[in-house]
Short mmCIF file of C-alpha atoms in Angstrom, two decimals:
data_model
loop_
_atom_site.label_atom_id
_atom_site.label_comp_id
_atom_site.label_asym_id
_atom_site.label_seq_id
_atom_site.Cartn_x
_atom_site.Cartn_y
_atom_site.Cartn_z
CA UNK A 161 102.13 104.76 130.05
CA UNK A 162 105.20 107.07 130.58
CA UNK A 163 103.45 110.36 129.37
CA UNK A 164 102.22 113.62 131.12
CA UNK A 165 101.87 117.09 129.58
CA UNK A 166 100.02 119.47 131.57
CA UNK A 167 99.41 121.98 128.76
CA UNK A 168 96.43 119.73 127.82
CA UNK A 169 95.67 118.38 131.82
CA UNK A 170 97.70 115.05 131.80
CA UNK A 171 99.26 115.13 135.02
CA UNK A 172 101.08 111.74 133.67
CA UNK A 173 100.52 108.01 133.35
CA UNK A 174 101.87 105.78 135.09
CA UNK A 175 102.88 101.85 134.71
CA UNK A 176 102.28 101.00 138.25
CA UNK A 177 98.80 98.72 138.62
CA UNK A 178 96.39 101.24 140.40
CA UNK A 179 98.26 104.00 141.53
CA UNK A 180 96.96 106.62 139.21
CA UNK A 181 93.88 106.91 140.93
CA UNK A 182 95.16 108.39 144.30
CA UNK A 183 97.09 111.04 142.20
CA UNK A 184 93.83 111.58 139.94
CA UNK A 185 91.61 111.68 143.73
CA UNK A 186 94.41 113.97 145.23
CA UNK A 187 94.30 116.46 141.76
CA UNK A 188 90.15 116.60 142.48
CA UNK A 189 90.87 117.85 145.77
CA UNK A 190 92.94 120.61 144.58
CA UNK A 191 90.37 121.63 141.73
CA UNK A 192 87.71 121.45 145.02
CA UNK A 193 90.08 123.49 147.14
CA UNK A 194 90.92 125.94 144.84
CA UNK A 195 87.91 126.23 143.23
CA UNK A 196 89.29 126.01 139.52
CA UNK A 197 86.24 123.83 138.24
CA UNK A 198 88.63 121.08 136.95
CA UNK A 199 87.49 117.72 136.68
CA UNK A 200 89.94 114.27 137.39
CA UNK A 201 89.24 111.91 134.76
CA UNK A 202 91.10 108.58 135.81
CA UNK A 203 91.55 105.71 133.51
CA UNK A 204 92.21 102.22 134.88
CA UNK A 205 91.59 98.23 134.26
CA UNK A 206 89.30 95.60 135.90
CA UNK A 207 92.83 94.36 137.15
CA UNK A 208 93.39 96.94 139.02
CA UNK A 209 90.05 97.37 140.61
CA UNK A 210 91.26 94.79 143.00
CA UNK A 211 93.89 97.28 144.63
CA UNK A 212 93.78 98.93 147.28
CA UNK A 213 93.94 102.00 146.01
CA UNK A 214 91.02 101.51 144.13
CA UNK A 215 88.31 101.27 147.03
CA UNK A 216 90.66 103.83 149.53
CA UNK A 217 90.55 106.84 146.18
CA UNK A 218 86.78 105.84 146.08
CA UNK A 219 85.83 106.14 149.88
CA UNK A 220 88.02 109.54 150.10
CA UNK A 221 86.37 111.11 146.95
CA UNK A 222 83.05 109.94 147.95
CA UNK A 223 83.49 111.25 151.75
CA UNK A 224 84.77 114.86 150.36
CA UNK A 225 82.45 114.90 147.26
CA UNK A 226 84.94 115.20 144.90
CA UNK A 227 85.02 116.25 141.16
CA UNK A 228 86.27 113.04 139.99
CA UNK A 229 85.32 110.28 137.30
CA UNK A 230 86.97 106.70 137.80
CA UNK A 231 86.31 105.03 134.25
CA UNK A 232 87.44 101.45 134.58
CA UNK A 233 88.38 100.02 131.21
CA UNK A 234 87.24 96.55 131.76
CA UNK A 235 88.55 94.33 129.16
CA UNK A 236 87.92 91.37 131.14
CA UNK A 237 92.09 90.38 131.29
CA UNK A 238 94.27 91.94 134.10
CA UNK A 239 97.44 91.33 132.17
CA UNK A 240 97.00 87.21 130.92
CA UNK A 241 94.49 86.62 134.10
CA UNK A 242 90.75 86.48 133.53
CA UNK A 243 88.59 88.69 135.34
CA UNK A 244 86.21 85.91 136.53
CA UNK A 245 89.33 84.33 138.36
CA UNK A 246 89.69 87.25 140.36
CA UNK A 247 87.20 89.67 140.67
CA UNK A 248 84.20 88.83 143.05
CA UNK A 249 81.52 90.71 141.70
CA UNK A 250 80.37 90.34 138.00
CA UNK A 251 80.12 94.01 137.22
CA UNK A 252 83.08 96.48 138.48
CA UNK A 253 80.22 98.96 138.50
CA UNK A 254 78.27 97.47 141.48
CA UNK A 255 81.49 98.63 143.41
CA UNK A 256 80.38 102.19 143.85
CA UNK A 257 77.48 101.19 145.75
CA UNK A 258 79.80 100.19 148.79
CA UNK A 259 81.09 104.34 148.86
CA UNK A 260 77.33 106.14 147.84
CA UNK A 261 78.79 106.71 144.53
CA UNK A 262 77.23 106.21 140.94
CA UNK A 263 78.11 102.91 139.56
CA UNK A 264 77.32 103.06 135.65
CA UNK A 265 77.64 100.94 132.68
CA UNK A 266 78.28 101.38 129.45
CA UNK A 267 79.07 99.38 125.97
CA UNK A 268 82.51 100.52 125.73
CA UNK A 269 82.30 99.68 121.94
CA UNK A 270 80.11 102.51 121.28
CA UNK A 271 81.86 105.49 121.06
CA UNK A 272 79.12 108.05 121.71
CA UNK A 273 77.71 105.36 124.64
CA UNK A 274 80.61 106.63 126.52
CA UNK A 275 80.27 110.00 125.38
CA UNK A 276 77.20 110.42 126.75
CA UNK A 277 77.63 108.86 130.16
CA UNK A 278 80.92 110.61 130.75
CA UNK A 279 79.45 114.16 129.76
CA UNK A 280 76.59 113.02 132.70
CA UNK A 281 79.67 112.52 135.39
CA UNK A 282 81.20 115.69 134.31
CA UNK A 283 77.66 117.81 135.12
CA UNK A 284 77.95 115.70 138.83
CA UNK A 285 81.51 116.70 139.32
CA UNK A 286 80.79 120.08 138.39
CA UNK A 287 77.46 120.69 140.00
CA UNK A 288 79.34 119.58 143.31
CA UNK A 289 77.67 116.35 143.77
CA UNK A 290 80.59 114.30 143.89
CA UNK A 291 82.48 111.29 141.89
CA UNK A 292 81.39 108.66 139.39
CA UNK A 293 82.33 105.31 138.89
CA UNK A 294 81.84 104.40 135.26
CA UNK A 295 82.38 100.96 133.88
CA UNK A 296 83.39 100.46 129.91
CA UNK A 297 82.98 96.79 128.92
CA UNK A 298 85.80 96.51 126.06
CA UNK A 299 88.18 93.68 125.40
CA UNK A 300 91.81 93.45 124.18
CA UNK A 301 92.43 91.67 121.25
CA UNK A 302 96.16 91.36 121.49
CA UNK A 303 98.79 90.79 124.14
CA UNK A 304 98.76 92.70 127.64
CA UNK A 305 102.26 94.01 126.30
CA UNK A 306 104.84 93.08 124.00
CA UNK A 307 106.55 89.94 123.64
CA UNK A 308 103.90 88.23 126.26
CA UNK A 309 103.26 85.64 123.97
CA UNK A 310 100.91 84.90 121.05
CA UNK A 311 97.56 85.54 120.51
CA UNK A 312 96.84 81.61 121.56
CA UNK A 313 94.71 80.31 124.26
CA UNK A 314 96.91 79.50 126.84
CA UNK A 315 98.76 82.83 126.48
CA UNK A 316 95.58 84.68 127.50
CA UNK A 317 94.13 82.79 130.30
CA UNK A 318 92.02 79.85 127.85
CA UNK A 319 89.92 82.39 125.93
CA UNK A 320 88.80 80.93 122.71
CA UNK A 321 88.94 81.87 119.28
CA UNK A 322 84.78 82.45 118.96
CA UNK A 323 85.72 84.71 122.12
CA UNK A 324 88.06 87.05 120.02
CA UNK A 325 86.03 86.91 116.51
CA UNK A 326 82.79 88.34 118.83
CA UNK A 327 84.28 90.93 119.94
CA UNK A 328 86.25 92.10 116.55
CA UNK A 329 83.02 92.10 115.21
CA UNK A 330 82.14 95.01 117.37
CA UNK A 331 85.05 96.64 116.78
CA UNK A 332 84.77 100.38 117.99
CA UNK A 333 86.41 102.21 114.70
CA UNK A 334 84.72 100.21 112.92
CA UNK A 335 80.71 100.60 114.36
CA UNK A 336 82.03 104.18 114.63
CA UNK A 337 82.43 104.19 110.75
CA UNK A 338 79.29 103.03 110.32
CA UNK A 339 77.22 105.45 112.28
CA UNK A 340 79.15 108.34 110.91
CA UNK A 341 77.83 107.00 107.40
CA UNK A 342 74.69 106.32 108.23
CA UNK A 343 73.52 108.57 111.05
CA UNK A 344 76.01 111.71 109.60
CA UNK A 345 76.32 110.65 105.96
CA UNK A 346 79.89 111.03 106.36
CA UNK A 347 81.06 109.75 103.01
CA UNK A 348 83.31 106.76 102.51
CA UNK A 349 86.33 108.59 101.26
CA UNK A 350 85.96 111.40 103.63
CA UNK A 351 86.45 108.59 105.88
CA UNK A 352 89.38 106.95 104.23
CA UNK A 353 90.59 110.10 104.26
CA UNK A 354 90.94 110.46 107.90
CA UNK A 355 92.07 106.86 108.12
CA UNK A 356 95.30 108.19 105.76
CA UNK A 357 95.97 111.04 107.55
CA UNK A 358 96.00 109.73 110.88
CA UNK A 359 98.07 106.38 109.69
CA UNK A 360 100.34 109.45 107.79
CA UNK A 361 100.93 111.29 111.43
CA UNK A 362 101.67 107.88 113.56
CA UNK A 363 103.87 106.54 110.89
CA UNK A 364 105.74 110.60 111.21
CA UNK A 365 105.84 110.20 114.74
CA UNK A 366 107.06 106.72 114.54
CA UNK A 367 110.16 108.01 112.65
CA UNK A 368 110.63 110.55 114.32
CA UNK A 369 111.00 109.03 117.58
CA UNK A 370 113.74 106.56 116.03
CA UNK A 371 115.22 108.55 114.59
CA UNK A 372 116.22 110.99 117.63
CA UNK A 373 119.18 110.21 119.84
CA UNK A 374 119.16 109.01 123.09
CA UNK A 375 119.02 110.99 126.01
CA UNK A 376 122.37 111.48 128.31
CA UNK A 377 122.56 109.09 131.63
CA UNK A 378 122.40 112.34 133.47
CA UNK A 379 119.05 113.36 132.32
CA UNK A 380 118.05 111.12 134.71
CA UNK A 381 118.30 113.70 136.83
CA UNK A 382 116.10 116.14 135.69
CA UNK A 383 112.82 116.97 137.37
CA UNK A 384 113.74 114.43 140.72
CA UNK A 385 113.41 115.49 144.45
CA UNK A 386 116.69 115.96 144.36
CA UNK A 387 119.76 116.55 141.78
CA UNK A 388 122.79 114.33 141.24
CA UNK A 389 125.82 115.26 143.31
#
């Protein structure tokens, strides 16, 4: 949540609840203005659907026709609160009818689901039509962060056990897997093989991020509006 490297077109993440879409609504007006043919692609939760910012980025990028996509990862737990304790409307989607915008659905379980129906908002953004307000229905099978607790009930807002075994059952990687066998004929140690190399390069990265020194206090410094006296 701490990331950004623009060499790829992350303009950064950020840990504060809703405030990347302003900065994702604000880069969409530069791509407009300048005419680049960038799109903003802005990630977010059905926690912070509820913020302000959510409904003001909306309104502005629906009023200026912006080439934006708001995909709301809606795992149905804003941190340990459920959604149905705080959200008024039973699909995040419906929202985007208030601001003339697309409001679209999808089974975020389903890899190429989303594929699809993103590569749809990304013809609107570029034909000039304007944003799109796409809503993956996921879950989150552990803790909002670490150390928040087991996986119990009461740590997670009374959701039951049944609750968590459905939705491991539709595990992403894992119905992934199995349409890349049977759809692609992707074989099973092909597969594995991927599996091993990708666990190889996290474990890498893992080391190699312990194993590098801190940075000095004054590096805190570095890239600020202004620099330490």
């Amino acid at each position: 949540m701490h990331l950004a490297d623009f060499s790829v077109g992350s303009i950064g993440e950020t840990s504060i609840v809703g405030s990347g879409m302003p900065v994702a609504t604000g880069a969409a007006l530069t791509s407009k203005l300048q005419r680049t043919g960038k799109i903003s692609l802005c990630f977010f939760g059905d926690g912070a659907s509820n913020e302000g910012t959510f409904h003001e980025s909306l309104n502005l990028a629906a009023i200026w026709e912006l080439p934006v996509i708001f995909l709301c990862e809606n795992n149905l737990y804003a941190a340990a609160t459920p959604m149905f304790a705080t959200t008024s409307v039973e699909d995040i989607a419906a929202r985007g009818a208030a601001y003339n915008i697309p409001g679209k659905i999808v089974d975020g379980q389903d890899v190429l689901a989303v594929y699809e129906v993103v590569s749809e908002a990304v013809v609107r953004a570029r034909e000039g039509i304007g944003p799109t307000l796409i809503e993956a229905k996921t879950y989150r099978y552990r803790d909002h962060a670490v150390n928040m607790g087991n996986l119990g009930a009461v740590d997670l807002g009374g959701r039951s056990d049944k609750e968590v075994e459905y939705w491991l059952s539709r595990d992403p990687i894992e119905l992934f897997a199995k349409v890349l066998a049977n759809q692609y004929e992707v074989a099973a140690s092909v597969q594995e093989k991927i599996r091993k190399d990708v666990r190889r390069e996290v474990e890498e990265a893992h080391e190699f991020a312990t194993a590098s020194p801190f940075p000095k206090p004054s590096a805190a410094f570095t890239d600020v509006y202004s620099e330490a006296v």
